[in-house]
Short mmCIF file of C-alpha atoms in Angstrom, two decimals:
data_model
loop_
_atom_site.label_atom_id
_atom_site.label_comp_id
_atom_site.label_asym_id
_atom_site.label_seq_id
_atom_site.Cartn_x
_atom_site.Cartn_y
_atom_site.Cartn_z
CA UNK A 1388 -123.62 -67.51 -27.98
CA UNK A 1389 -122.51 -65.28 -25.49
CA UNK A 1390 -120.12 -62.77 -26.70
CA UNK A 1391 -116.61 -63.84 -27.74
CA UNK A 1392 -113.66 -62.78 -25.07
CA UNK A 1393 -110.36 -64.18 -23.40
CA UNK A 1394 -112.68 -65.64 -20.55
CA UNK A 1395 -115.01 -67.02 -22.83
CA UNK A 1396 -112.59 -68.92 -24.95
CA UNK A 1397 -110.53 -69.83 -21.46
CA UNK A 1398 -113.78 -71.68 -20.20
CA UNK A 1399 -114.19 -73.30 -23.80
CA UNK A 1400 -110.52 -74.46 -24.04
CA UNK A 1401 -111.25 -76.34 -20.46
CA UNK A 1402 -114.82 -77.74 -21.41
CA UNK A 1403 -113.49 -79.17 -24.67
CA UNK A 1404 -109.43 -79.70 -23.51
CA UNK A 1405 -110.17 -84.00 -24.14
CA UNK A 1406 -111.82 -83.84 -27.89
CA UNK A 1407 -109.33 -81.07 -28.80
CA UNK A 1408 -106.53 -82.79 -27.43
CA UNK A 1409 -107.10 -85.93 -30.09
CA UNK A 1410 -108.27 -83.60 -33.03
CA UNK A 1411 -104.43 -81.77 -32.39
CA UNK A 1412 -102.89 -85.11 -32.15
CA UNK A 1413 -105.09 -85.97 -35.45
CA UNK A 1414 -104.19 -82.89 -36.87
CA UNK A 1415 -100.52 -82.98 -36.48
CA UNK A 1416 -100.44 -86.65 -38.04
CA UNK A 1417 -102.43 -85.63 -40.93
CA UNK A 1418 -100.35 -82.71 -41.58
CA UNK A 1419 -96.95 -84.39 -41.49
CA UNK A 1420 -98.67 -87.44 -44.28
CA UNK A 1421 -99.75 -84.75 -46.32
CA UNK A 1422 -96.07 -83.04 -46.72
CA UNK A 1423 -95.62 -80.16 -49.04
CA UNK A 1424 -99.31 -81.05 -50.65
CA UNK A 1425 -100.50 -79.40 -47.23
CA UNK A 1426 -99.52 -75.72 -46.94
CA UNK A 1427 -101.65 -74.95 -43.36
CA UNK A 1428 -102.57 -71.43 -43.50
CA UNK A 1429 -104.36 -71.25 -39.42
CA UNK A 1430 -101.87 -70.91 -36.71
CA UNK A 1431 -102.31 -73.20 -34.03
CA UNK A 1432 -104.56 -70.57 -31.15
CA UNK A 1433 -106.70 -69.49 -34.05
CA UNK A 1434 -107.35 -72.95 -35.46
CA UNK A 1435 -108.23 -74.27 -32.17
CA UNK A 1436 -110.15 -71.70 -31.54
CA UNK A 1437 -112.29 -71.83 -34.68
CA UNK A 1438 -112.94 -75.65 -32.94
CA UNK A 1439 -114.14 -74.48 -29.95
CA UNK A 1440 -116.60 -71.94 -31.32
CA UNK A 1441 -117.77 -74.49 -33.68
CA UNK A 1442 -118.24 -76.88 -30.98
CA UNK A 1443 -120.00 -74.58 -28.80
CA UNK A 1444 -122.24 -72.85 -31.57
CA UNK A 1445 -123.06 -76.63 -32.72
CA UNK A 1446 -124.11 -74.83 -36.28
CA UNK A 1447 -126.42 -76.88 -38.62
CA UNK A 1448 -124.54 -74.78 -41.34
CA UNK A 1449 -120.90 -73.35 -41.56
CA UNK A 1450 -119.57 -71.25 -44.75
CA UNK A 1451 -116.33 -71.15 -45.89
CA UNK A 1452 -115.11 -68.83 -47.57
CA UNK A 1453 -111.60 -69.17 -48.96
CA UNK A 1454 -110.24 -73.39 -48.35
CA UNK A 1455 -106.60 -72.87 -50.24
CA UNK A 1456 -105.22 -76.45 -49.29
CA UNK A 1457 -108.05 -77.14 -46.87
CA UNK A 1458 -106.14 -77.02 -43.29
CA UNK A 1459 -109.44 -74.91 -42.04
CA UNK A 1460 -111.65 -76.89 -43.88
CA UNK A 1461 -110.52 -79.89 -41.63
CA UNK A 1462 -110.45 -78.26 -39.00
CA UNK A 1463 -114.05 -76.90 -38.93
CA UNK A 1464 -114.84 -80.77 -40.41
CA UNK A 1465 -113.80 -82.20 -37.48
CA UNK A 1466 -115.73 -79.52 -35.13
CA UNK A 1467 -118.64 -80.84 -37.02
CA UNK A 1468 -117.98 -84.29 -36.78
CA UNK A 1469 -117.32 -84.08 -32.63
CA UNK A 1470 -120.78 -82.50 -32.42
CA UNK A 1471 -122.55 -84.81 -34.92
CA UNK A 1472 -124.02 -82.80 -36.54
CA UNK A 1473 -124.44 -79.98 -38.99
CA UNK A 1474 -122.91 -79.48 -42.01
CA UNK A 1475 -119.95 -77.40 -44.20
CA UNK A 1476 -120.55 -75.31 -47.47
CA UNK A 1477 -117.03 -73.88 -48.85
CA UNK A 1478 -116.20 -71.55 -51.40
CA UNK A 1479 -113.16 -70.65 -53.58
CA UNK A 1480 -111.72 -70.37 -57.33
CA UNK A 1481 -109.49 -73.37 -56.86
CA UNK A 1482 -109.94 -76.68 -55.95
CA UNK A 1483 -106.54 -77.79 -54.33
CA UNK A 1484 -108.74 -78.91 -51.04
CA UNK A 1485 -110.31 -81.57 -52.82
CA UNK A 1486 -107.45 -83.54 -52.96
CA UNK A 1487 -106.45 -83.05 -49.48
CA UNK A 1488 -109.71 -83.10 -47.14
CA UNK A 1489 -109.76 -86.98 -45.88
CA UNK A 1490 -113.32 -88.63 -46.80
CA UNK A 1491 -113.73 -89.70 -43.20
CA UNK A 1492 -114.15 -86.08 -42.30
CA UNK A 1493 -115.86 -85.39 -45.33
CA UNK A 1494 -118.87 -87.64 -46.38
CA UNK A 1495 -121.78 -86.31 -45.58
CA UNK A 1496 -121.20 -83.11 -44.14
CA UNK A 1497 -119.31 -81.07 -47.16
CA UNK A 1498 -119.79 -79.17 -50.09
CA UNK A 1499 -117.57 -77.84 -51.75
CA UNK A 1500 -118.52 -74.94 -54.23
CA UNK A 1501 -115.95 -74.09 -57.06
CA UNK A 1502 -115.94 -70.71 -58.49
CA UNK A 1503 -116.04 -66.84 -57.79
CA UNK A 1504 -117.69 -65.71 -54.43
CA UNK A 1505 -119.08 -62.45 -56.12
CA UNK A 1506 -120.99 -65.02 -58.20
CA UNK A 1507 -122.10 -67.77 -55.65
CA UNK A 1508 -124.25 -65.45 -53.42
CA UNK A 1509 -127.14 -67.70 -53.94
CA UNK A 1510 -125.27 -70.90 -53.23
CA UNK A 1511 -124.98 -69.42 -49.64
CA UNK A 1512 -127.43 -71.22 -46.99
CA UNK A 1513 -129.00 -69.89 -43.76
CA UNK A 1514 -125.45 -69.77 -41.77
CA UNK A 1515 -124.63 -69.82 -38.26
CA UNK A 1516 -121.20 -69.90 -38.43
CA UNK A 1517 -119.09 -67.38 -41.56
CA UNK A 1518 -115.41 -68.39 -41.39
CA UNK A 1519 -113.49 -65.67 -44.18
CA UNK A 1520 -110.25 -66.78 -45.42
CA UNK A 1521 -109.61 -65.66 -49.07
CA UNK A 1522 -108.82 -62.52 -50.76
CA UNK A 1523 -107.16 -59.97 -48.31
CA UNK A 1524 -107.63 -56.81 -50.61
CA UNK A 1525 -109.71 -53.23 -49.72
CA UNK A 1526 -111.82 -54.12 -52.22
CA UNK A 1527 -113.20 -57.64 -51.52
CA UNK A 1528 -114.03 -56.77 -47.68
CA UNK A 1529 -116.24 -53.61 -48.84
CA UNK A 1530 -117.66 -56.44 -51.63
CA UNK A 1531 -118.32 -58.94 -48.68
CA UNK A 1532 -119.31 -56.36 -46.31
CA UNK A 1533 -121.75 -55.11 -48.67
CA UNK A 1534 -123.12 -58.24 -49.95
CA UNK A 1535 -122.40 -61.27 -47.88
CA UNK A 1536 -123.01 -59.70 -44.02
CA UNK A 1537 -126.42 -58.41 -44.69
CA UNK A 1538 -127.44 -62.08 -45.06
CA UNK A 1539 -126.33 -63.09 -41.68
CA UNK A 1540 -128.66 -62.93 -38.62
CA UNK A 1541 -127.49 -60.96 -35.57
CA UNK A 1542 -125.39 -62.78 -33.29
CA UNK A 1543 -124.08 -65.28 -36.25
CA UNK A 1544 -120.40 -66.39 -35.27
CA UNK A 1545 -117.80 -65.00 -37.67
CA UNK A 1546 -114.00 -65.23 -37.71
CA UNK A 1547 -111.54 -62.97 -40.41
CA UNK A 1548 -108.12 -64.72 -40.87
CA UNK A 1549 -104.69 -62.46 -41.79
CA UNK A 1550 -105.89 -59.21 -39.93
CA UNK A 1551 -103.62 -58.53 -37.26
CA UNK A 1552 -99.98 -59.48 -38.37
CA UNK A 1553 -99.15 -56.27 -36.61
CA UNK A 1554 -100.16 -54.52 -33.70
CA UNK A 1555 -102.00 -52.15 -36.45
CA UNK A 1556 -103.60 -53.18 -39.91
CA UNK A 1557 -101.77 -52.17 -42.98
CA UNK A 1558 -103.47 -49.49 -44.84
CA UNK A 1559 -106.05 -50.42 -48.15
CA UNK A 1560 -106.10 -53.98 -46.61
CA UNK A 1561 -108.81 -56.60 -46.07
CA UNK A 1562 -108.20 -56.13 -41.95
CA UNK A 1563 -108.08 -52.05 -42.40
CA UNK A 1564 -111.78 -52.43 -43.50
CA UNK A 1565 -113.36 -54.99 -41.30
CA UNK A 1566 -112.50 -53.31 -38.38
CA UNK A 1567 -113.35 -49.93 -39.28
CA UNK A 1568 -116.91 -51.91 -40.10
CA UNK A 1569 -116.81 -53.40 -36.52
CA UNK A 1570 -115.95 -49.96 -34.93
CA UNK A 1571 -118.54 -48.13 -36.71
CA UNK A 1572 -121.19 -50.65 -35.79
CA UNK A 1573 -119.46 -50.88 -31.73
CA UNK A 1574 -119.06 -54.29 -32.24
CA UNK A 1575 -116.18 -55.78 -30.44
CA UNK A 1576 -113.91 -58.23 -31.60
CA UNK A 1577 -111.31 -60.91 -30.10
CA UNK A 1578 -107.76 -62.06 -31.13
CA UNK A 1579 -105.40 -63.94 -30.28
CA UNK A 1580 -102.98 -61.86 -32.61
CA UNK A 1581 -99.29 -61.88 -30.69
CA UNK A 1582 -98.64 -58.75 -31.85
CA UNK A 1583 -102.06 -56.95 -31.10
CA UNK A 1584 -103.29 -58.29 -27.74
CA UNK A 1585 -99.74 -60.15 -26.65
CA UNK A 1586 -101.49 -60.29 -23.26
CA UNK A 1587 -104.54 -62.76 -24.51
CA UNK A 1588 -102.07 -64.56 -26.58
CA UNK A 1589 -100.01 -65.18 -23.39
CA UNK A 1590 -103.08 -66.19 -21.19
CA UNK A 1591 -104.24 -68.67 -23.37
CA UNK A 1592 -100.53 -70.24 -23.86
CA UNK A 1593 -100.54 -70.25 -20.48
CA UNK A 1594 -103.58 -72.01 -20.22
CA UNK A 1595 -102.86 -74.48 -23.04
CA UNK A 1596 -100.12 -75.47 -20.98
CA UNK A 1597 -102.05 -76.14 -17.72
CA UNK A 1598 -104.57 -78.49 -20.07
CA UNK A 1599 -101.54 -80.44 -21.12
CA UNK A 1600 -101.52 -78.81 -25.04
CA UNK A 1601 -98.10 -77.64 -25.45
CA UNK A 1602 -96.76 -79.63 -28.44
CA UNK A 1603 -97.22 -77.44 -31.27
CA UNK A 1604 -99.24 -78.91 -34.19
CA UNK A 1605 -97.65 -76.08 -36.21
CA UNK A 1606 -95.49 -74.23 -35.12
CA UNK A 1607 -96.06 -71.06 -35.92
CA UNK A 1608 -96.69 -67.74 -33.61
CA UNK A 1609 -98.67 -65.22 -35.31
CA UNK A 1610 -102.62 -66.15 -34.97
CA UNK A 1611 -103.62 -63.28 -36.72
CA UNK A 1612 -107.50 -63.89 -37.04
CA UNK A 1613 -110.68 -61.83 -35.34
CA UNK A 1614 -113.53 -63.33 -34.11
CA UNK A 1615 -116.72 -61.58 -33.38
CA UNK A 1616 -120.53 -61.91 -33.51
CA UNK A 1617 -122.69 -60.46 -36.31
CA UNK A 1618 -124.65 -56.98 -34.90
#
């Protein structure tokens, strides 16, 4: 995959505007049946976004890490289901998606893996796609960092959600230590973040608009995730 940038995710937003069209429209249905037994954690930019790199990177295997109530996991469900193919491994200590992720989207293309990440390490397949949603603390992104990134291969997709609330990271925080990990390795990263890059943010509202996307699916402004590719 070529590297991940605001022209990069432009051209994917326009290649895949139809299918991502009717996975918001699915989206917005499915969150509004689930009620309060949905609480969506993925803004609307970053959770499309995490569809279009899926679609494009058509991984045989995407980790999870950190479902909550599963509004990623369906999104990156229905990314796999679009390309027909590959397949979903997700990890957490609860098991609140279970009840939530529809079996249409699920059969055959999700495991779910109950229990503490610090103890699953083995459970983790050859991945092309690492999608990190779960504790936000110092101390688990030096575990993960330390542990879980030496098993991907260079170039491996990965996305961080909750680091950019702010134009800076807070201090002793999850987003504090992945990118001083990305700037010590000169690896550059991409967000749609309002409040870091309110530029990119703009551009691709902009562009959302042009496609025809503008109803929010949730309606929320803050998209703080990263994306980058493993070095």
């Amino acid at each position: 995959m070529e590297p991940i940038t605001l022209d990069f995710i432009s051209s994917l937003y326009s290649k895949y505007s139809k299918d991502l069209a009717a996975v918001r429209d699915a989206q917005r249905s499915f969150l509004q049946e689930r009620g309060k037994s949905m609480k969506p954690q993925l803004d609307d930019l970053e959770a499309e976004i995490t569809y279009l790199l899926v679609r494009e990177a058509r991984p045989a295997n995407v980790v999870e890490i950190g479902t909550f109530y599963g509004w990623s996991t369906t999104w990156l469900l229905s990314a796999l289901r679009d390309n027909g193919v590959g397949q979903l491994h997700s990890f957490d200590i609860v098991s609140t998606v279970t009840q939530n992720v529809p079996a249409e989207l699920s059969e055959g293309r999700w495991t779910f893996n109950q229990g503490d990440m610090r103890e699953s390490l083995g459970k983790v397949p050859e991945t092309d796609y690492l999608f990190i949603d779960a504790d936000h603390g110092a101390k688990f992104a030096r575990w993960y960092i330390d542990h879980l990134f030496p098993l991907m291969r260079s170039g491996t997709p990965t996305s961080v959600h909750d680091v950019f609330h702010g134009k800076r990271t807070l201090p002793f925080t999850e987003g504090a230590v992945v990118t001083k990990w990305l700037a010590d390795k000169k690896v550059e990263f991409f967000t749609p973040s309002a409040a870091k890059d309110p530029e990119s943010n703009r551009a691709l509202t902009k562009l959302k608009g042009e496609l025809g996307l503008t109803e929010p699916v949730r309606p929320t402004p803050d998209n703080p995730m990263i994306y980058f590719l493993m070095p």
